[in-house]
Coordinates of N, CA and C in Angstrom, one line a residue:
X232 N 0.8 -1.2 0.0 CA 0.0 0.0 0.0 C 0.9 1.2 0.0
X233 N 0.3 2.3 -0.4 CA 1.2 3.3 -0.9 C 0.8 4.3 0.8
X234 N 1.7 4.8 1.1 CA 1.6 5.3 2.8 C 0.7 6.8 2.4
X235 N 0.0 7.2 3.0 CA -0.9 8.2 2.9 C 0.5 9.7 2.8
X236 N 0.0 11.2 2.5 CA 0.7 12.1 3.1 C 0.4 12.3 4.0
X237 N 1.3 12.8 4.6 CA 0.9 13.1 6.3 C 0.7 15.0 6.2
X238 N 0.1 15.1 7.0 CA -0.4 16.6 7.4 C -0.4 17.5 8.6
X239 N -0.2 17.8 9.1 CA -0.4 18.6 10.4 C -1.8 19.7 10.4
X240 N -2.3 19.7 11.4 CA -3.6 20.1 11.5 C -3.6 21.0 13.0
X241 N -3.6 22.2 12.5 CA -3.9 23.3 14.4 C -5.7 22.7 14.4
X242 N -5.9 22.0 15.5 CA -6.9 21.9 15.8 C -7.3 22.6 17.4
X243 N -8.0 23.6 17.4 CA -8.7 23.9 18.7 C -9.7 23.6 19.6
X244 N -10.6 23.0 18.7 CA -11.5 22.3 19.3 C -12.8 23.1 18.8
X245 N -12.5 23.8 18.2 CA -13.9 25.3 17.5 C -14.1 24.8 16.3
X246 N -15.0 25.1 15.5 CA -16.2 24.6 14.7 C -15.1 24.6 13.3
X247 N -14.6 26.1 13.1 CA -13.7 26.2 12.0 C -12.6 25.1 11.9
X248 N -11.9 24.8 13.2 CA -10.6 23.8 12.7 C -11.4 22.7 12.7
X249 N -12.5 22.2 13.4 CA -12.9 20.6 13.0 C -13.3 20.8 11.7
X250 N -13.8 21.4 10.9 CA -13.7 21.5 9.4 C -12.5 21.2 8.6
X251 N -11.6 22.3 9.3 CA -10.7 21.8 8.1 C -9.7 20.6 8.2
X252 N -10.2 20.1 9.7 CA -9.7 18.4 9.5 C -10.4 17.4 8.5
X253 N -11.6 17.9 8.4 CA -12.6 17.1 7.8 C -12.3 17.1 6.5
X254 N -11.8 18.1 6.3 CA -11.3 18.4 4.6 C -10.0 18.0 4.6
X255 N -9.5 17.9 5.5 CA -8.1 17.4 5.0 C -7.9 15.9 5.3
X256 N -8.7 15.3 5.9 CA -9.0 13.9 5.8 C -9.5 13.3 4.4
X257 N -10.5 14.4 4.0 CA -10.9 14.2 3.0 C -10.2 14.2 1.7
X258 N -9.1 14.8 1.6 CA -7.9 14.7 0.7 C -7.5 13.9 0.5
X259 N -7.4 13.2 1.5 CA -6.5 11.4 1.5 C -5.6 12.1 2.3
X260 N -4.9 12.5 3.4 CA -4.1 13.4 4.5 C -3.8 12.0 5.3
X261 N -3.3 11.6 5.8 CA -3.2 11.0 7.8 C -2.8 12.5 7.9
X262 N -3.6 12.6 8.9 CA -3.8 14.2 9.8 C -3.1 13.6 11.1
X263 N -2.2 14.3 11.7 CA -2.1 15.0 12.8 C -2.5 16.2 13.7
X264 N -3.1 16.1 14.5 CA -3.8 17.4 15.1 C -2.8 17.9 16.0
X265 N -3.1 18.7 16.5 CA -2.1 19.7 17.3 C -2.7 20.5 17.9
X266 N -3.0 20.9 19.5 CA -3.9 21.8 20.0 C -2.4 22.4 21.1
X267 N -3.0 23.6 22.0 CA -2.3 24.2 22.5 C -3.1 24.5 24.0
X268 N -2.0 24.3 25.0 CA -2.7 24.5 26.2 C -1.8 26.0 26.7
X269 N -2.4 27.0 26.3 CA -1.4 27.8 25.9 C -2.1 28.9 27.3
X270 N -2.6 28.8 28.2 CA -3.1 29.8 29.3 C -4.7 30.4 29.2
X271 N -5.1 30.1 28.4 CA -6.8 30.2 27.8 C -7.7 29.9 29.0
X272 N -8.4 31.1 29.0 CA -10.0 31.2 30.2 C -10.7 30.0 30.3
X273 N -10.4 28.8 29.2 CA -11.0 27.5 29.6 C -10.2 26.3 28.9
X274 N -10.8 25.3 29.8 CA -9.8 24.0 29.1 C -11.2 23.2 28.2
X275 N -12.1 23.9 28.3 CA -13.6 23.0 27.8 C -13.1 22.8 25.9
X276 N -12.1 24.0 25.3 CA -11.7 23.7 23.8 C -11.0 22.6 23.8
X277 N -10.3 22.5 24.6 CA -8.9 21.0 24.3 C -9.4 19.7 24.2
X278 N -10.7 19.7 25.5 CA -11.8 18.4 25.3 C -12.1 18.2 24.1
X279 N -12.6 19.3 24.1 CA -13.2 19.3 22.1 C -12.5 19.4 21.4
X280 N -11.0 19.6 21.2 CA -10.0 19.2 20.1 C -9.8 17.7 20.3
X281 N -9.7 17.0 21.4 CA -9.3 15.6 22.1 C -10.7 14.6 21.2
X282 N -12.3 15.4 21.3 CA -13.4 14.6 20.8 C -13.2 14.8 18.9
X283 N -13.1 15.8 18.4 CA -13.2 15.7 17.2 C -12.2 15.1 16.4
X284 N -11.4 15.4 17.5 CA -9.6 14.2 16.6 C -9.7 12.8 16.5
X285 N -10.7 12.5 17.8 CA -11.1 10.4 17.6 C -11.9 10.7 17.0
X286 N -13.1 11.5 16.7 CA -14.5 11.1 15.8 C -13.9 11.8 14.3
X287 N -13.0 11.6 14.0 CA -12.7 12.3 12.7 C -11.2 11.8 12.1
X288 N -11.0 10.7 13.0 CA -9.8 9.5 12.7 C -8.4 10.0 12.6
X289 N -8.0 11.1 13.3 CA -6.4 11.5 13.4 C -5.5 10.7 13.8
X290 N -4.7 10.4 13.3 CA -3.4 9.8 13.7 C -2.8 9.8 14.9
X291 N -2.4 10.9 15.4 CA -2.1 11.4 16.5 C -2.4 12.7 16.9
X292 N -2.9 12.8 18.3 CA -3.5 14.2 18.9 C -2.2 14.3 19.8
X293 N -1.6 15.6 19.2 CA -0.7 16.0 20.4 C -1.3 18.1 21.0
X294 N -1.0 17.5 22.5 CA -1.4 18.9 23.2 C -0.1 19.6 23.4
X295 N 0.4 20.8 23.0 CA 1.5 21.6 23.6 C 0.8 22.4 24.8
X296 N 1.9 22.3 25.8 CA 2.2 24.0 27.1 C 2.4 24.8 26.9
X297 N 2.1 26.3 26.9 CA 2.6 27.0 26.6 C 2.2 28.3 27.4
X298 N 2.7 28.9 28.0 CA 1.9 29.9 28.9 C 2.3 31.7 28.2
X299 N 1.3 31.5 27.5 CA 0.9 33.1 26.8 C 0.4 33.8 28.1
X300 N -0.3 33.0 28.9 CA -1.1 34.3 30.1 C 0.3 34.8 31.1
X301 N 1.4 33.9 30.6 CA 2.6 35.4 31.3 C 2.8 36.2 30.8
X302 N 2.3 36.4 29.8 CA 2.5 37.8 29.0 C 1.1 38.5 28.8
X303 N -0.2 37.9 29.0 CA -1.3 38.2 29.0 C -1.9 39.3 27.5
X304 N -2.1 40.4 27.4 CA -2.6 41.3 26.9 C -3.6 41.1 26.4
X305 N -4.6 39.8 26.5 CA -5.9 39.5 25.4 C -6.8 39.1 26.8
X306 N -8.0 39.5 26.1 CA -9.2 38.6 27.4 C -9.1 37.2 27.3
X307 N -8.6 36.6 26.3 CA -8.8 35.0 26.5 C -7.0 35.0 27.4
X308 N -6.4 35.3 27.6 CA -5.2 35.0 28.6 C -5.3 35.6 29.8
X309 N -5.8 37.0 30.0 CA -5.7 37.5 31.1 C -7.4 37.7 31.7
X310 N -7.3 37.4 32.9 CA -8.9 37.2 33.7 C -9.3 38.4 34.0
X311 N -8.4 39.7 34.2 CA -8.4 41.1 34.5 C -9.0 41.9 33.3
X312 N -9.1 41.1 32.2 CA -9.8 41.7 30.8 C -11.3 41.1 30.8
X313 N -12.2 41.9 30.7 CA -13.3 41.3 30.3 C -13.7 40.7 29.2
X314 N -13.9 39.6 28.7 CA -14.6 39.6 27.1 C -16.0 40.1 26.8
X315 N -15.7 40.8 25.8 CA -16.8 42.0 25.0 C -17.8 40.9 25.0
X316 N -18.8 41.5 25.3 CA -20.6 41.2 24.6 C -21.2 41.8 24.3
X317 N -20.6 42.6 23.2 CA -21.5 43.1 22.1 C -20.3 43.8 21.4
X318 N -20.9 43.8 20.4 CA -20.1 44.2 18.9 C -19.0 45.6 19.1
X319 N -17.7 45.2 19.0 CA -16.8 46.3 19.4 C -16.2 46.8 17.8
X320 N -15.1 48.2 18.2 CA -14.6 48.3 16.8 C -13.4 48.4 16.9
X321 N -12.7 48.3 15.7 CA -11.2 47.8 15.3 C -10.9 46.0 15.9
X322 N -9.5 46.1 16.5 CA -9.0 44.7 16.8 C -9.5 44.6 17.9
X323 N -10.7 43.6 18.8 CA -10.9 43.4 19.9 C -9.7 42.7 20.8
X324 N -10.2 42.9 22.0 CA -9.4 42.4 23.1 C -9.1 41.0 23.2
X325 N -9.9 40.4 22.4 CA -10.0 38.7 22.2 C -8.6 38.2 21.4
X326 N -8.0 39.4 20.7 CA -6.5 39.2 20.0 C -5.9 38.8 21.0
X327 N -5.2 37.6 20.8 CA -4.0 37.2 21.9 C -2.6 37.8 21.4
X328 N -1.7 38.1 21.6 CA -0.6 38.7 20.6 C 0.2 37.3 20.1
X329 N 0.1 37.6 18.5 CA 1.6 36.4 17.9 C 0.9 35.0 18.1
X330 N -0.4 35.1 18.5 CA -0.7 33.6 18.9 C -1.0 33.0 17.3
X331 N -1.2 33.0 16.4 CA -1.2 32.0 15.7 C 0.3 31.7 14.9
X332 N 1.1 32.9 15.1 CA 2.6 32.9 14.4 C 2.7 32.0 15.5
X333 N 3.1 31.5 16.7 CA 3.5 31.0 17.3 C 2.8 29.5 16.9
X334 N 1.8 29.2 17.2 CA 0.9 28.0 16.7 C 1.5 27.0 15.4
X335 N 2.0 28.0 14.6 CA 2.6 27.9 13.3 C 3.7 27.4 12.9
X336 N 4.4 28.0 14.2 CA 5.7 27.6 14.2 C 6.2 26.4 15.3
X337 N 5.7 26.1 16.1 CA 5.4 24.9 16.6 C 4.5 23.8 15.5
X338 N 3.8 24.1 14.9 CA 3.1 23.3 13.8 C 4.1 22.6 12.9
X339 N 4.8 24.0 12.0 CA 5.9 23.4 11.2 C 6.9 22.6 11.5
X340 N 7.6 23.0 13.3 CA 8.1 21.9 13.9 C 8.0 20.8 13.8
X341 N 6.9 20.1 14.0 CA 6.1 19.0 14.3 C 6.4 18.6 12.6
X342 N 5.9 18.9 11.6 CA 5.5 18.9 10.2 C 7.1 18.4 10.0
X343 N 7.5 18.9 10.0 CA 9.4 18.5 9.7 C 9.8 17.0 10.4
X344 N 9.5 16.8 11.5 CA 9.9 16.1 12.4 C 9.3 14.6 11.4
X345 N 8.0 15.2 11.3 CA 7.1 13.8 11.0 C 7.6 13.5 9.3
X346 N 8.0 14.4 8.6 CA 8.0 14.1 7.2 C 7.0 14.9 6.5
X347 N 6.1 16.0 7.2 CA 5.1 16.6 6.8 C 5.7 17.5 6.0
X348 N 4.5 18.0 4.9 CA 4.5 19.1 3.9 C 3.8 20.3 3.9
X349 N 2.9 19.4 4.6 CA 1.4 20.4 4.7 C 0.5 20.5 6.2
X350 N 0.7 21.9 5.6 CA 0.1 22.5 7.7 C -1.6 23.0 7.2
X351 N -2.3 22.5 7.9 CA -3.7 23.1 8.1 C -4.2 23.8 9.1
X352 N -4.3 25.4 8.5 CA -5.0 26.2 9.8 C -6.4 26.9 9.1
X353 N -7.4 26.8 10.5 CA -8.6 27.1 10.1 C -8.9 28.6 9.8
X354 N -8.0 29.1 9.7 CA -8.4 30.8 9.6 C -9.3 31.4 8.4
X355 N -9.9 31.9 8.5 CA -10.9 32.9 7.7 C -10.7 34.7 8.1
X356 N -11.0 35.1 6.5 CA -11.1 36.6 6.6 C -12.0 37.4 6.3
X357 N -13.5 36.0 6.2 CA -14.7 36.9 6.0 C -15.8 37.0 6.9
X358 N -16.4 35.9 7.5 CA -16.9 36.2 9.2 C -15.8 35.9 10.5
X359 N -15.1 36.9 10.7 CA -14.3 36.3 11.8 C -14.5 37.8 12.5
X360 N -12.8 38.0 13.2 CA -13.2 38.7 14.2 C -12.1 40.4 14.0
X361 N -11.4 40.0 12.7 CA -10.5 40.8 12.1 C -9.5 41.3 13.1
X362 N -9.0 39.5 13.7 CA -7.7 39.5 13.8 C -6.6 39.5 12.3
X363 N -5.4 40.3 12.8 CA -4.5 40.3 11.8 C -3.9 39.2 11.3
X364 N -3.7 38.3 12.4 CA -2.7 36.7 12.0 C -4.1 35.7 11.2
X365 N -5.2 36.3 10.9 CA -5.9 35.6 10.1 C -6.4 36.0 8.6
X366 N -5.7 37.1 8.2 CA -5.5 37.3 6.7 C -4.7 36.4 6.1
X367 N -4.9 36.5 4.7 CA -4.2 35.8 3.6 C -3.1 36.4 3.3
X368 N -2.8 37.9 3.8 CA -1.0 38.2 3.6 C -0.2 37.2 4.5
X369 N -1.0 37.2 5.9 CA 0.2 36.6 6.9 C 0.0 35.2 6.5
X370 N -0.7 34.5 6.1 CA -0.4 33.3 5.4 C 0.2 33.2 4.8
X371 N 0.1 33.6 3.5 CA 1.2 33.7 2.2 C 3.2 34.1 2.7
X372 N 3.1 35.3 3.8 CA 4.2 35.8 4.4 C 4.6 34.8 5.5
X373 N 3.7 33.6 6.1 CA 4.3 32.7 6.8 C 5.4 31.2 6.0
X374 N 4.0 31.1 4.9 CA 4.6 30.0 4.1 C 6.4 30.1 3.9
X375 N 5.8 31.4 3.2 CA 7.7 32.0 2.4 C 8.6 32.4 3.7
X376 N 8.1 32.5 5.2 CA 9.2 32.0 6.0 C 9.4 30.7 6.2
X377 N 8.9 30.1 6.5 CA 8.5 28.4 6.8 C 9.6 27.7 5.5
X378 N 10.0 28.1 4.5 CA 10.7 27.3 3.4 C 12.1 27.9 3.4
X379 N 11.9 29.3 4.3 CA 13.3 30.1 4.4 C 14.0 29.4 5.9
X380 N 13.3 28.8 7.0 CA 13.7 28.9 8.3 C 14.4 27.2 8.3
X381 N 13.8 26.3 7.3 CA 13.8 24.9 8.1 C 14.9 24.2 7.0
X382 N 15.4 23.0 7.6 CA 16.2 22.5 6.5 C 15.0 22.2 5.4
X383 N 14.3 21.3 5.6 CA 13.6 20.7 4.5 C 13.3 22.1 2.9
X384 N 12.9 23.0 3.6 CA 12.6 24.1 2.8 C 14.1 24.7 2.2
X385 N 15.0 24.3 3.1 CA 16.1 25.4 1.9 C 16.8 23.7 1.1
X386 N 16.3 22.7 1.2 CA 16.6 21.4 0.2 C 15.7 21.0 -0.8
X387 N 14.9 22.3 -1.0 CA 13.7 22.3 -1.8 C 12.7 21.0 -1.1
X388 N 12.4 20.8 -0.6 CA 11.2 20.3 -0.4 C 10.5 20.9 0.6
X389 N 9.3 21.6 0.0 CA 9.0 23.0 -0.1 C 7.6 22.6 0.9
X390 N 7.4 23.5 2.2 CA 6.3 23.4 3.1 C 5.1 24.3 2.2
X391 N 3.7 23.4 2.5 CA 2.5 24.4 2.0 C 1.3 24.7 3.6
X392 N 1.4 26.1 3.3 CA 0.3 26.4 4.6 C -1.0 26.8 4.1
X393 N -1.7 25.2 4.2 CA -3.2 25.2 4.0 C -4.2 26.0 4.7
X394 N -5.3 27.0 4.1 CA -6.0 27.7 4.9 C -7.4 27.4 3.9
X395 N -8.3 26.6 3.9 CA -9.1 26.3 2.6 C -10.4 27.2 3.6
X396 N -10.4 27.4 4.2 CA -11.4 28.7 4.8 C -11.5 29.7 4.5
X397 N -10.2 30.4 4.1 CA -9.8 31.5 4.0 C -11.1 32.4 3.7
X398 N -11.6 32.0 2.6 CA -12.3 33.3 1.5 C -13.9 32.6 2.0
X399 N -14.5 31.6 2.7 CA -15.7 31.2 3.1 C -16.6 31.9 4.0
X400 N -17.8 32.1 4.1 CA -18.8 32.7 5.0 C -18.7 31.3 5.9
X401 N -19.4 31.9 7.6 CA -19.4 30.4 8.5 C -20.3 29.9 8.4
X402 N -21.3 30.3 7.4 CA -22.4 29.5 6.8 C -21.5 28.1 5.2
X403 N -20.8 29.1 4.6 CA -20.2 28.1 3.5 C -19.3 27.2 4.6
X404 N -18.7 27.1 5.5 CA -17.6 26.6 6.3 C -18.7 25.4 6.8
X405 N -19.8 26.0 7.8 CA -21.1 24.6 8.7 C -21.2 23.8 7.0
X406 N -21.5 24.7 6.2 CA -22.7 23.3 5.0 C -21.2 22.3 4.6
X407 N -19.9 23.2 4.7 CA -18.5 22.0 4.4 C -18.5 20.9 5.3
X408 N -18.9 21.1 6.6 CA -18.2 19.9 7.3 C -19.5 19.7 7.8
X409 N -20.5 19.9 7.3 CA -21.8 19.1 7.3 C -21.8 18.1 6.4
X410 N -21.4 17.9 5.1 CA -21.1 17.4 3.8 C -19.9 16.1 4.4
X411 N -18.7 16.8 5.3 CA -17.6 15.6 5.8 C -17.8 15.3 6.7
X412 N -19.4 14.9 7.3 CA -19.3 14.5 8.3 C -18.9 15.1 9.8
X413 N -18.9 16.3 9.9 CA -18.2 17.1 11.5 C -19.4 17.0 12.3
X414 N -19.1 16.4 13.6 CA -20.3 16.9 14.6 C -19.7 17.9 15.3
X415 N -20.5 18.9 14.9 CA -20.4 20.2 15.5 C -21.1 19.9 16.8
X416 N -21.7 19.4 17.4 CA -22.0 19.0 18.7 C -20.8 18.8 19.6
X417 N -20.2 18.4 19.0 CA -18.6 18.0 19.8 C -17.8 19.2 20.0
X418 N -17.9 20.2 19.3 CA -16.8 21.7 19.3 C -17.5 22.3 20.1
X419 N -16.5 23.2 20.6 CA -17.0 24.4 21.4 C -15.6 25.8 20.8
X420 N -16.8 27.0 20.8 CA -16.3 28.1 19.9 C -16.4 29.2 21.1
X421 N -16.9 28.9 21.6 CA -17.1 30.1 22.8 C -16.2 30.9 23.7
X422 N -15.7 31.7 23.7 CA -14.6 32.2 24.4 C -14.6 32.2 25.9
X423 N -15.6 31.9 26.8 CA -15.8 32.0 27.7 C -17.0 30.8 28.4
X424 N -16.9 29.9 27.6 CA -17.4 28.9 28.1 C -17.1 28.0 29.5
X425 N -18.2 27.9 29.7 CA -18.0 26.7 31.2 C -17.1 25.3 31.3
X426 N -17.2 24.7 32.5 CA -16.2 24.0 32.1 C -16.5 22.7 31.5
X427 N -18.1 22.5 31.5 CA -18.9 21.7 31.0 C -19.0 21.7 29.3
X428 N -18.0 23.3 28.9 CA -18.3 23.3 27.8 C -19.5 24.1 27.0
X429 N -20.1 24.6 28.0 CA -21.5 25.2 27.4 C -21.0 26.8 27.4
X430 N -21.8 27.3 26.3 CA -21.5 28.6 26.0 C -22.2 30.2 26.3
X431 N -21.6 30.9 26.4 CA -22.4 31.6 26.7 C -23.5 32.6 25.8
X432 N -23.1 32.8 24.8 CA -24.4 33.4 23.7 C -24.2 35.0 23.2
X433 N -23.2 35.5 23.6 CA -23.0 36.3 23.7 C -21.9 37.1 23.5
X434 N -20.4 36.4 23.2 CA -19.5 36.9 22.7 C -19.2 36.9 21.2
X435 N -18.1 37.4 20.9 CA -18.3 37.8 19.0 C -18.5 36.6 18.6
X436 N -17.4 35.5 19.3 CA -17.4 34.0 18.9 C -19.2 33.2 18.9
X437 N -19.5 33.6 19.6 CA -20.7 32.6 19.9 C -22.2 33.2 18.8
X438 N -21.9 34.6 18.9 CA -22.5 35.4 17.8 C -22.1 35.0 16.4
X439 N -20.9 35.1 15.8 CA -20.5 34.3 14.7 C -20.7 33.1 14.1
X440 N -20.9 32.2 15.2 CA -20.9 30.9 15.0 C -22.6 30.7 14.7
X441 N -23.9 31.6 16.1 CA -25.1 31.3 15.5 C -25.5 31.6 14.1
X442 N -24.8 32.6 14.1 CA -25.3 33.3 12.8 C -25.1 32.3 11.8
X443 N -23.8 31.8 11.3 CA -23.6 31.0 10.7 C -24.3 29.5 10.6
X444 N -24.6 29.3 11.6 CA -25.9 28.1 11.6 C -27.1 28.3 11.0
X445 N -27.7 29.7 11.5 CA -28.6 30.0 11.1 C -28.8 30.3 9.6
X446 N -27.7 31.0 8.9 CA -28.0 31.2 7.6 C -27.3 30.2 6.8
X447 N -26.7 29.1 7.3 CA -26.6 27.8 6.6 C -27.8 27.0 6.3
X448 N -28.5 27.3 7.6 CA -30.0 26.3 7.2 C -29.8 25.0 8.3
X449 N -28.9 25.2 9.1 CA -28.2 23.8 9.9 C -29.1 24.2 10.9
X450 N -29.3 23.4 12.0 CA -29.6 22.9 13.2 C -28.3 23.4 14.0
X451 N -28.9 24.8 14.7 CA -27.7 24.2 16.1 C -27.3 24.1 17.2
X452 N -26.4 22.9 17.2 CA -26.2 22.1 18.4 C -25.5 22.4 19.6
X453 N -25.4 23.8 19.5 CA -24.2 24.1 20.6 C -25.1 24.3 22.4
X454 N -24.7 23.8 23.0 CA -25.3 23.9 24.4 C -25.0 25.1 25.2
X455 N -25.7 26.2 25.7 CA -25.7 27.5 26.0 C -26.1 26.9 27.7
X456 N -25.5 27.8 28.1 CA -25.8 27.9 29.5 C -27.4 28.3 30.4

């Protein structure tokens, strides 16, 4: 049998990255997932990266440590920040700094190690939250570091940083991994969820995510407090 490619996958445990496991399973991938226990207001996401990585057949689920809340400056690291409920303007406080550059580069780590080519992150730049690390420059600008920083990349064998989200509404994103099979019952997107995992209804995240259910036409499963 011919050995699958292997992939690396940032999985958080939120509705967007169990999608694009689903799609990258769907490729023909062996996926590795990758979550971060990185100082976050709740551990209820990592459950939900730990359930959608068995119900969606990953290879291997690895958790990294990483303590961003010593450096704090975002409401999901520091407890002294409130998270907004209700619609703010410019970059909300929910920006953690460098957190997905960092994500990325522990990603590509992993991706080297294993033989991987291809990193999957779930970012989008059309219902989200207009963080910066989730545009399509810093994607394109990570790749073309990622081939400049590692051996494999200056031996030409060239890293690709998958983002098939990118350009999708979270209505086009739910009917994708409604199509591959995702139980979105299993994710949790909520910034401020319990530790049961239920959400609260009210932050940009949990507002994004109904909306997107609703104008997909889906059923949704998310458990609110």
């Amino acid at each position: 049998m011919v050995e699958k490619k292997r992939a690396v996958i940032l999985l958080s445990g939120g509705l967007d990255s169990a999608t694009v496991l689903a799609l990258a399973k769907a490729q023909g991938y062996a996926c590795y997932t990758m979550s971060f226990d990185y100082g976050q207001r709740h551990r209820a996401e990592l459950q939900a990266a730990e359930r959608v990585a068995q119900q969606l057949g990953a290879v291997e689920h690895k958790v990294i440590g990483l303590n961003l809340d010593g450096m704090g400056g975002s409401a999901l690291t520091d407890a002294s920040i409130a998270v907004p409920e209700s619609p703010t303007q410019g970059i909300p406080v929910t920006y953690v700094p460098a957190r997905n550059t960092v994500f990325l580069a522990l990603a590509l780590g992993w991706a080297e190690v294993l033989g991987a080519r291809d990193i999957f992150i779930g970012v989008n730049a059309v219902d989200y939250s207009g963080y910066p690390d989730c545009r399509p420059e810093f994607i394109a600008a990570f790749e073309r570091m990622a081939n400049l920083a590692t051996k494999a990349g200056v031996e030409g064998d060239h890293f690709r940083i998958q983002a098939p989200l990118q350009h999708l509404s979270k209505a086009q994103i739910i009917q994708a991994g409604v199509r591959h099979g995702v139980d979105y019952g299993l994710t949790v997107s909520c910034y401020q969820a319990d530790d049961d995992g239920r959400a609260c209804g009210r932050c940009d995240s949990c507002r994004l995510r109904a909306a997107g259910f609703a104008a997909a036409g889906v059923t949704d499963p998310t458990r609110y407090r």
